[in-house]
CSV table of N, CA and C in Angstrom, one decimal:
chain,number,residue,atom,x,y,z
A,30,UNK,N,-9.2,-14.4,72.3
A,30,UNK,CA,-9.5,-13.4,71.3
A,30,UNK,C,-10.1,-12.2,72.0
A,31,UNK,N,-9.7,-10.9,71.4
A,31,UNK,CA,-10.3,-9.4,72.5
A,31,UNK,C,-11.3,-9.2,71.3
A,32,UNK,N,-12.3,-9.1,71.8
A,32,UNK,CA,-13.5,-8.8,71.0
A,32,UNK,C,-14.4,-7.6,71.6
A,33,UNK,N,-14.4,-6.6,70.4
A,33,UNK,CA,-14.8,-5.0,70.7
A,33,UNK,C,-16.0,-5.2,70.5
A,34,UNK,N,-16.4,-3.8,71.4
A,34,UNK,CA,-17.6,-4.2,71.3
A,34,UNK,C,-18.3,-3.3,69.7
A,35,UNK,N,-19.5,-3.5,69.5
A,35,UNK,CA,-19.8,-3.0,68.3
A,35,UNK,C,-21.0,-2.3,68.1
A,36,UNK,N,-21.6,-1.2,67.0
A,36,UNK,CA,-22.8,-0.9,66.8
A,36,UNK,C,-23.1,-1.2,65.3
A,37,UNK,N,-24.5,-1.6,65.1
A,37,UNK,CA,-24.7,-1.6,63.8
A,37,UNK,C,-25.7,-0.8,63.7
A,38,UNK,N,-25.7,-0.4,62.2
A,38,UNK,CA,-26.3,0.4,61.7
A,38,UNK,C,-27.6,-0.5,61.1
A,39,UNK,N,-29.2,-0.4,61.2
A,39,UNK,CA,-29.3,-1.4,60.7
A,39,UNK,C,-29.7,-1.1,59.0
A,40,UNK,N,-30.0,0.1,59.0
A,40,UNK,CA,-30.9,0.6,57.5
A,40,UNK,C,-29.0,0.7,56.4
A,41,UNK,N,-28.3,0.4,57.3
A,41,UNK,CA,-26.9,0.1,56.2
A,41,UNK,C,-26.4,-1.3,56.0
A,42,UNK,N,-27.4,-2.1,56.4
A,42,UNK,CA,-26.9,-3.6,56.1
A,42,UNK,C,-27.9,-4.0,54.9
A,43,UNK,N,-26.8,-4.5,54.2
A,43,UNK,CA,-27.6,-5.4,52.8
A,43,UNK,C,-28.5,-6.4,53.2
A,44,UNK,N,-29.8,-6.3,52.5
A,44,UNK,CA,-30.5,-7.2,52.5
A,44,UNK,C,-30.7,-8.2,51.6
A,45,UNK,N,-30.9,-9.7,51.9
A,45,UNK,CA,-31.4,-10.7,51.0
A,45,UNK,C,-32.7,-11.0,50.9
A,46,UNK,N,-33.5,-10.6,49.4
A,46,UNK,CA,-34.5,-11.0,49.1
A,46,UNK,C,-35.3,-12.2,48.7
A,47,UNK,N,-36.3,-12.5,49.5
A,47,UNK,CA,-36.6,-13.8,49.2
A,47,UNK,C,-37.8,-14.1,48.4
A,48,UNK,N,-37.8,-13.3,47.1
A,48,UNK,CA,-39.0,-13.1,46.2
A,48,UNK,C,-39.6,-11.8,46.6
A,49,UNK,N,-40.9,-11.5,46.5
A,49,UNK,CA,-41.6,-10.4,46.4
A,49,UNK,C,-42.6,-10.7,47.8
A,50,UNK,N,-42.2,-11.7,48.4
A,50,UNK,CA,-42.9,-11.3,50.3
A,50,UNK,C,-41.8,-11.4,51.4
A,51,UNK,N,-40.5,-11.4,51.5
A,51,UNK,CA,-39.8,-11.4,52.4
A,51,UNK,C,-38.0,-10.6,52.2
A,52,UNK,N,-38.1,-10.1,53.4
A,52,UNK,CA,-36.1,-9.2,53.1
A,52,UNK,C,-36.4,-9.6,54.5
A,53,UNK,N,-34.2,-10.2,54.7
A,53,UNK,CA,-33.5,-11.0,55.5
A,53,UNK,C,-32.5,-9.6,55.4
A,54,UNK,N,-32.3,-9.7,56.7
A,54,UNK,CA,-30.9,-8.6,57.0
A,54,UNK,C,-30.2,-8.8,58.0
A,55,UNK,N,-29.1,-10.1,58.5
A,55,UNK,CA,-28.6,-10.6,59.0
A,55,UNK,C,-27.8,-9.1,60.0
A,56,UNK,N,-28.2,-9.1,61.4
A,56,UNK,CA,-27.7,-7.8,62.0
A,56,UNK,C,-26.8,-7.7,63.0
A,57,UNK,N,-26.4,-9.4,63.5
A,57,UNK,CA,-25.6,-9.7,64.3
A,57,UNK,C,-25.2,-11.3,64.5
A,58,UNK,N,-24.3,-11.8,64.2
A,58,UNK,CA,-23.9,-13.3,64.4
A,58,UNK,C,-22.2,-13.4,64.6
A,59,UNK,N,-22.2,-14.4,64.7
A,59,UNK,CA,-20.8,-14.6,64.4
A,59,UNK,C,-19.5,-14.4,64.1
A,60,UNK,N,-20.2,-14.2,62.6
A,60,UNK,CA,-19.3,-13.4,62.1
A,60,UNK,C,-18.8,-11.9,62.0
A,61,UNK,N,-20.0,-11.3,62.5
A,61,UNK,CA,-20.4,-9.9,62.7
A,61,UNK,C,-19.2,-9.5,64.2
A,62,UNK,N,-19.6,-10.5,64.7
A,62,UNK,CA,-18.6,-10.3,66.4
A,62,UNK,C,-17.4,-10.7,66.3
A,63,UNK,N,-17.0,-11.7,65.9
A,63,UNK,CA,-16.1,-12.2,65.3
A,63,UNK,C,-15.9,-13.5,66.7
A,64,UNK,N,-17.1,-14.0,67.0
A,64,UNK,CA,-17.0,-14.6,68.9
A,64,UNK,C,-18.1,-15.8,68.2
A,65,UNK,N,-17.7,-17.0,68.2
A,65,UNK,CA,-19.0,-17.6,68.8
A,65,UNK,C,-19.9,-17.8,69.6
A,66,UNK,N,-20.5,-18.4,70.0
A,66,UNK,CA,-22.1,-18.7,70.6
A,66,UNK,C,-22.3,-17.5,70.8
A,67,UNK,N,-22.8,-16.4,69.9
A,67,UNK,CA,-23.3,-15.2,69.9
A,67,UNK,C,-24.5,-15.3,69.6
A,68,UNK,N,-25.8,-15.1,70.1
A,68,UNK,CA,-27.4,-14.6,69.4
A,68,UNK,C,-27.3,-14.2,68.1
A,69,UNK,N,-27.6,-15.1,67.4
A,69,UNK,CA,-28.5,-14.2,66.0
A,69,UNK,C,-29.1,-13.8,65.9
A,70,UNK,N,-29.3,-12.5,65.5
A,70,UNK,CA,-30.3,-11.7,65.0
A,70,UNK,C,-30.5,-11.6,63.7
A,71,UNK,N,-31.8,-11.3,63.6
A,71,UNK,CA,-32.1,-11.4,62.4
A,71,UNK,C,-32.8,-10.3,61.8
A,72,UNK,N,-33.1,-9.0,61.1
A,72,UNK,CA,-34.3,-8.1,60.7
A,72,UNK,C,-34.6,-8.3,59.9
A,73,UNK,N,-36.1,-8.8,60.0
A,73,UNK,CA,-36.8,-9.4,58.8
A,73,UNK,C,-38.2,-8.4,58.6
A,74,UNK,N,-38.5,-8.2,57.1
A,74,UNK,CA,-39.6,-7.9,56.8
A,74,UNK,C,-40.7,-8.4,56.3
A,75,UNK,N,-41.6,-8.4,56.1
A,75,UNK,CA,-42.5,-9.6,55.7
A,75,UNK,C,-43.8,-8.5,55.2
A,76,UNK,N,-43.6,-8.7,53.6
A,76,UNK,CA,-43.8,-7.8,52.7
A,76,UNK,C,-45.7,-7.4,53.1
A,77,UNK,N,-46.2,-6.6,52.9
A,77,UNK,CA,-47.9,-6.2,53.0
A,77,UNK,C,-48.2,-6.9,51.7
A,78,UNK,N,-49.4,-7.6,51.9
A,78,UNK,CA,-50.0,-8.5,51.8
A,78,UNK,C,-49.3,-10.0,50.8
A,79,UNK,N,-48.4,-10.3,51.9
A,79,UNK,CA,-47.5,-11.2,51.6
A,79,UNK,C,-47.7,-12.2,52.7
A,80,UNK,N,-46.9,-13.4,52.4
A,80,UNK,CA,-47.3,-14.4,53.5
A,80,UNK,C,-46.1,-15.8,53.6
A,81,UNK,N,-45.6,-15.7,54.5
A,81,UNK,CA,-44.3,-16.6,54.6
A,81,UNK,C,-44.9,-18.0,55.2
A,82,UNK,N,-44.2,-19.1,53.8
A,82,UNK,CA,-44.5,-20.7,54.7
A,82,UNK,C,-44.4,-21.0,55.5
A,83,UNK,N,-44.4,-22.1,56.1
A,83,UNK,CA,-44.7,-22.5,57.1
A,83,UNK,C,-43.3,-23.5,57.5
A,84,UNK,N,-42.7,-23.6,58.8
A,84,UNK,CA,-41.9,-24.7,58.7
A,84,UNK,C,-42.0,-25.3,60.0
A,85,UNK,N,-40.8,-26.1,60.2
A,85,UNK,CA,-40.2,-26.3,61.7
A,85,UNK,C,-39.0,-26.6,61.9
A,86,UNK,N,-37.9,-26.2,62.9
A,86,UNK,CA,-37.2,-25.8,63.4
A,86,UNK,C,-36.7,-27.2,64.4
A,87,UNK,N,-35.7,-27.3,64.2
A,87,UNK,CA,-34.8,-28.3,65.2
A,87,UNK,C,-34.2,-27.4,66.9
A,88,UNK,N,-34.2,-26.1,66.5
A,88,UNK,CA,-34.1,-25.4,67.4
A,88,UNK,C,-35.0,-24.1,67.8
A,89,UNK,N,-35.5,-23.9,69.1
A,89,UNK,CA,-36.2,-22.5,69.8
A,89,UNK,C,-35.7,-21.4,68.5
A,90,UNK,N,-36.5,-20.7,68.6
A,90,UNK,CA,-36.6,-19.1,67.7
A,90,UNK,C,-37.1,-18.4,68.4
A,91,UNK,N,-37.3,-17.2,68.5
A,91,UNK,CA,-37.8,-16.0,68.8
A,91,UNK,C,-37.8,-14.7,68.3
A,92,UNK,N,-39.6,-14.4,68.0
A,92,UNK,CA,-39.9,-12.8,67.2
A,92,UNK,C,-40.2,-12.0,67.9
A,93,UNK,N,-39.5,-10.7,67.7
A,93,UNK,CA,-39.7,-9.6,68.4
A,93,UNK,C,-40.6,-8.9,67.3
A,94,UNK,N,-41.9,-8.7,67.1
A,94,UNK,CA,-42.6,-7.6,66.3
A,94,UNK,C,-42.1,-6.4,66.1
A,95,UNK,N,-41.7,-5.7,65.5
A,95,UNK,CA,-41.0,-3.9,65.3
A,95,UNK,C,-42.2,-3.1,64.8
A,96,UNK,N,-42.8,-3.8,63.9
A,96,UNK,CA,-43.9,-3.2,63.2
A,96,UNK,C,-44.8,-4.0,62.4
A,97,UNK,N,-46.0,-2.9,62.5
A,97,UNK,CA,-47.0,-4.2,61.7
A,97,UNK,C,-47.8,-5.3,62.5
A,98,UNK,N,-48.7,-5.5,61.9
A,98,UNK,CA,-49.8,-6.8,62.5
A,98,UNK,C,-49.6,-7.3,61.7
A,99,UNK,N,-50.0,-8.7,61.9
A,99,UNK,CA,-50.3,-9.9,61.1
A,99,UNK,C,-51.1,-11.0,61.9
A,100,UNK,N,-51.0,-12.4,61.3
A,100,UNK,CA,-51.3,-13.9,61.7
A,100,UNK,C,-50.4,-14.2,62.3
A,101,UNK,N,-50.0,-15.1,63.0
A,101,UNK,CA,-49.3,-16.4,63.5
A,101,UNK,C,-50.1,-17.4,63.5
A,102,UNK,N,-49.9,-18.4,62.2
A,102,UNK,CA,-49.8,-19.7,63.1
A,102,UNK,C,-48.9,-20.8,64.2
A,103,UNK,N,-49.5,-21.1,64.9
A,103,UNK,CA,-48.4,-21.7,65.6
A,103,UNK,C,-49.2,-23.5,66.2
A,104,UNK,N,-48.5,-24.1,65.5
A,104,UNK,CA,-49.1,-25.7,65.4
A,104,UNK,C,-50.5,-25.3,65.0
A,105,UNK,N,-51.3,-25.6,65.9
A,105,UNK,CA,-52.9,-25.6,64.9
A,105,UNK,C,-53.6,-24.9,65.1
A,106,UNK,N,-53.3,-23.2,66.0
A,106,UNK,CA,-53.7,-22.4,66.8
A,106,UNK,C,-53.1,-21.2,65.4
A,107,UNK,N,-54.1,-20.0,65.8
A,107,UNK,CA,-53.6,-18.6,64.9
A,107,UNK,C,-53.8,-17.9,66.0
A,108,UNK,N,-52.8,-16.6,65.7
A,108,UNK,CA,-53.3,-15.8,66.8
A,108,UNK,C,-52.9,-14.5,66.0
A,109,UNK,N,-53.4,-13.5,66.6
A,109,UNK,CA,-52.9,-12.1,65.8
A,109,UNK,C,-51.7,-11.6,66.6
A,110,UNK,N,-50.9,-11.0,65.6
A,110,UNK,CA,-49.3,-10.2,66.2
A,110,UNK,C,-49.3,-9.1,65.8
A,111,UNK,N,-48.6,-7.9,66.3
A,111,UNK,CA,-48.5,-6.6,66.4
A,111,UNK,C,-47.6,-6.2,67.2
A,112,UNK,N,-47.0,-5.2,66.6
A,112,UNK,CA,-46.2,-4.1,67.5
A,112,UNK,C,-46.3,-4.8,68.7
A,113,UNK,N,-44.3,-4.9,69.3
A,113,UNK,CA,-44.1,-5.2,70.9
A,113,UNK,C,-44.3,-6.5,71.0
A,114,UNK,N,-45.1,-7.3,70.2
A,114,UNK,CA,-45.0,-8.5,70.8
A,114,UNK,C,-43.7,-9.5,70.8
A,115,UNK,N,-43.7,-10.3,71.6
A,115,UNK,CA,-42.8,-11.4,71.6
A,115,UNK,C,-43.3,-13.2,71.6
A,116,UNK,N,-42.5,-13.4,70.4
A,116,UNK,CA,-43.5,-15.0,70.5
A,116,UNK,C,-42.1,-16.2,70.4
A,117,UNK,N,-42.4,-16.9,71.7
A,117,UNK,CA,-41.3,-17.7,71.4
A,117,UNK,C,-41.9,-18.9,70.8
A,118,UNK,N,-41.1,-19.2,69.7
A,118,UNK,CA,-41.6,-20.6,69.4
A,118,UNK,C,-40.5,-21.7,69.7
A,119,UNK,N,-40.9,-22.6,70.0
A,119,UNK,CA,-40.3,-23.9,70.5
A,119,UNK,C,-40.1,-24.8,69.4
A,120,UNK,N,-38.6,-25.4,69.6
A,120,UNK,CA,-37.9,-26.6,68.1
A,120,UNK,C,-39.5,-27.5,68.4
A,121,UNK,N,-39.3,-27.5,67.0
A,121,UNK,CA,-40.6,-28.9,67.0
A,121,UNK,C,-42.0,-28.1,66.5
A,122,UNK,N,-42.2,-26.7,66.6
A,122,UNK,CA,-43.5,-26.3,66.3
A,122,UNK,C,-44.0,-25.1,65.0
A,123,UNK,N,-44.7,-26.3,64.6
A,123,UNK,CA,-45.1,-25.2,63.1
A,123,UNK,C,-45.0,-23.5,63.0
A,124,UNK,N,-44.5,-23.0,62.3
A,124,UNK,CA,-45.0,-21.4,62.6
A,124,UNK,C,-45.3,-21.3,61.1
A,125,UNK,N,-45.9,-20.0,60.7
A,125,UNK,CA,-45.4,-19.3,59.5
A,125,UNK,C,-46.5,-18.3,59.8
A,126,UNK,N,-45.9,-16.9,59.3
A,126,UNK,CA,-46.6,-15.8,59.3
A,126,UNK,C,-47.4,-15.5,58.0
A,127,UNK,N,-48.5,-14.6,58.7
A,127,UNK,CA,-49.2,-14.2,57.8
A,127,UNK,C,-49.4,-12.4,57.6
A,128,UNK,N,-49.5,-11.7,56.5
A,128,UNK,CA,-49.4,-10.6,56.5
A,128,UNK,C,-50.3,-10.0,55.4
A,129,UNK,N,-51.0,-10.9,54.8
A,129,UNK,CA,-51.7,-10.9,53.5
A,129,UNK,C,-52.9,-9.8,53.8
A,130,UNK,N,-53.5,-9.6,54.7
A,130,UNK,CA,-54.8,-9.1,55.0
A,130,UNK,C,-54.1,-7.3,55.2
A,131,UNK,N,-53.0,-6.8,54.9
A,131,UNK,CA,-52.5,-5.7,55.6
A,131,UNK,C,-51.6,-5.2,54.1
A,132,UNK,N,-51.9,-3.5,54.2
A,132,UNK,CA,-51.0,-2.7,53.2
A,132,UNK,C,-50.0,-2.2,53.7
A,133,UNK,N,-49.6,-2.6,55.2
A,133,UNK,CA,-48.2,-2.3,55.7
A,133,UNK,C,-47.3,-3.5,55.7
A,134,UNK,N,-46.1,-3.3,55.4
A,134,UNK,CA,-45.3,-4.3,56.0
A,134,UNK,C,-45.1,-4.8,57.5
A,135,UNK,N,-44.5,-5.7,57.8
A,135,UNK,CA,-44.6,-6.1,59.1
A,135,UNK,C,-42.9,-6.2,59.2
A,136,UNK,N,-42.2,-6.0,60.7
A,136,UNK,CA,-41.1,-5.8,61.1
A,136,UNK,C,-40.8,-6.6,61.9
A,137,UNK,N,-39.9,-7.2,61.6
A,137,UNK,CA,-39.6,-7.8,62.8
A,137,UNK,C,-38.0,-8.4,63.3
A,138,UNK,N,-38.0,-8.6,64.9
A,138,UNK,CA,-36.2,-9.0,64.6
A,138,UNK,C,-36.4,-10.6,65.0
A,139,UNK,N,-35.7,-11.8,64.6
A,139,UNK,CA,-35.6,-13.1,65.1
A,139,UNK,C,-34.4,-13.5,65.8
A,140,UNK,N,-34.2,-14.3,66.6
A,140,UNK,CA,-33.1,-14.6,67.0
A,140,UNK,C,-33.0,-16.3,67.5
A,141,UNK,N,-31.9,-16.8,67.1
A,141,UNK,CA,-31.8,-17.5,67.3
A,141,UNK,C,-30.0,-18.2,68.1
A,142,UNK,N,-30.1,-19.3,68.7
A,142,UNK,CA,-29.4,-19.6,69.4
A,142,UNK,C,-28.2,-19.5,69.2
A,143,UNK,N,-27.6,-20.0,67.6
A,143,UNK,CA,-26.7,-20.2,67.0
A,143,UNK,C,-27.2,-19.9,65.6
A,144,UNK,N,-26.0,-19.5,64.5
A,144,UNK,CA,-26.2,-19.0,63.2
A,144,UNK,C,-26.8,-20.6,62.1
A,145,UNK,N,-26.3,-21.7,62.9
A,145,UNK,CA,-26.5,-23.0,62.1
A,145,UNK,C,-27.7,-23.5,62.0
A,146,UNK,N,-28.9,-22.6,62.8
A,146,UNK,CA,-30.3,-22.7,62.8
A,146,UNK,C,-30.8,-22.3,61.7
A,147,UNK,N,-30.8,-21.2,61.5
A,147,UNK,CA,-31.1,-20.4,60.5
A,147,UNK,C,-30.8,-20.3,58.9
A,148,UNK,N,-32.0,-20.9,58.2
A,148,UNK,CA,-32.1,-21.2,56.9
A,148,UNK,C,-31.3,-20.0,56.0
A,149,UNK,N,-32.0,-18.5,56.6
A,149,UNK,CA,-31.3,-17.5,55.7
A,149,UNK,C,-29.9,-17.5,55.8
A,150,UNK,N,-29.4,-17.6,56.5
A,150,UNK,CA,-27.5,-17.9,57.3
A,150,UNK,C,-27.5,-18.6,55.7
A,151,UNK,N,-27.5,-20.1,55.4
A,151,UNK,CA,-27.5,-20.4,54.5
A,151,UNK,C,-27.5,-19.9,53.1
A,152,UNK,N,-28.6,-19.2,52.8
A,152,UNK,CA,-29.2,-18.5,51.7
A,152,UNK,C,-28.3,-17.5,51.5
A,153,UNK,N,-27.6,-16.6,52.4
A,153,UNK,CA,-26.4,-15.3,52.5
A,153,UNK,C,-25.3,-16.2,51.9
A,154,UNK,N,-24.7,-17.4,52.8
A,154,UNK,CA,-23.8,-17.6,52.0
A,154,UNK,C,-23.6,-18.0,50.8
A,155,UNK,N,-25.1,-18.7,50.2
A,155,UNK,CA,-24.8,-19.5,49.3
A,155,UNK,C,-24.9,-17.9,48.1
A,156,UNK,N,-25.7,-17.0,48.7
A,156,UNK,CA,-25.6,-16.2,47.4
A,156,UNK,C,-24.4,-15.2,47.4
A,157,UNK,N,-24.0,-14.8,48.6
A,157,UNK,CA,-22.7,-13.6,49.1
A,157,UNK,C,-21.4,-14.3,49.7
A,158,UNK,N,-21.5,-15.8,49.8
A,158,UNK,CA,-20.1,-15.8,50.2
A,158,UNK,C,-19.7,-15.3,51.7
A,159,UNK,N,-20.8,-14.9,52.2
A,159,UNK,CA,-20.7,-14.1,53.4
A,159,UNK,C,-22.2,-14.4,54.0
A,160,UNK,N,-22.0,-14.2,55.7
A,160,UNK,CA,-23.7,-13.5,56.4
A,160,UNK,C,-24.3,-12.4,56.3
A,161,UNK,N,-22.9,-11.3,56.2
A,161,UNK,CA,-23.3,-10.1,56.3
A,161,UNK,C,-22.5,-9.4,55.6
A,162,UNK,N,-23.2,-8.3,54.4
A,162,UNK,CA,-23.2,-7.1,53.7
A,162,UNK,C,-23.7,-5.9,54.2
A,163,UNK,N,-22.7,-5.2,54.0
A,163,UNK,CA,-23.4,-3.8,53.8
A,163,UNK,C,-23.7,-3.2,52.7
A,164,UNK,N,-24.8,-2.1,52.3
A,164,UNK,CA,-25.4,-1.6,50.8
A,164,UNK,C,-24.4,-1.4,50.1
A,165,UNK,N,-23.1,-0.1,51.0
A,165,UNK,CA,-21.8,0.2,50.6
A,165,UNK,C,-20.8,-1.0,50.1
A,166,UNK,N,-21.4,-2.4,49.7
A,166,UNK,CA,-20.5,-3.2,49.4
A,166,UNK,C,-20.7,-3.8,47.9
């Protein structure tokens, strides 16, 4: 398969809401490239003074901060995040962000190995039928 290359736009991709602390904006996968074993990306928001559970992962993740401070927990350790950081977290270890203490939102992109990681992947299709929308759709 010839696979072109592509740009996305990101502030024209539809986002999935996940209550009143989190927007998922699927910005590159799969289906997006039309290639597998492509990087997921992910742009996620994580609403001001909001705070996302906690989970664990069968597979590595990684956050790239865009904007905003917050918490990290990571297994039984907290640390503070901000702008530029990068935190890799390893399959097997607790995370969940915190953003509760802040009147800004926090930005951020995630990526992961493959799209079958990723709980939101799930959540897009089950509500769009798709990973990725745009607003125009």
């Amino acid at each position: 398969m010839n696979v072109k290359p592509l740009i996305v736009d990101v502030n024209k991709v539809k986002s999935l809401n996940f209550g009143d602390t989190y927007e998922s904006r699927m910005i590159l996968d799969h289906a997006i490239t039309g290639r597998d074993n492509v990087i997921q990306i992910n742009h996620g928001t994580v609403k001001a003074g909001a705070s996302l559970e906690g989970a664990i992962h069968d597979e590595d993740e990684i956050y790239y901060i865009l904007s905003g401070r917050g918490k990290i927990k990571l297994d039984d350790n907290i640390f503070d995040v901000y702008k530029d950081q990068v935190i890799f977290i390893p399959k097997g270890c607790f995370h969940a962000l915190y953003n509760d203490e802040n009147d800004e939102d926090m930005l951020l992109l995630t990526f992961w190995r493959d799209y079958r990681f990723n709980s939101a992947y799930e959540e897009r299709m089950k509500a769009w039928g798709t990973s990725f929308k745009t607003i125009d759709e």
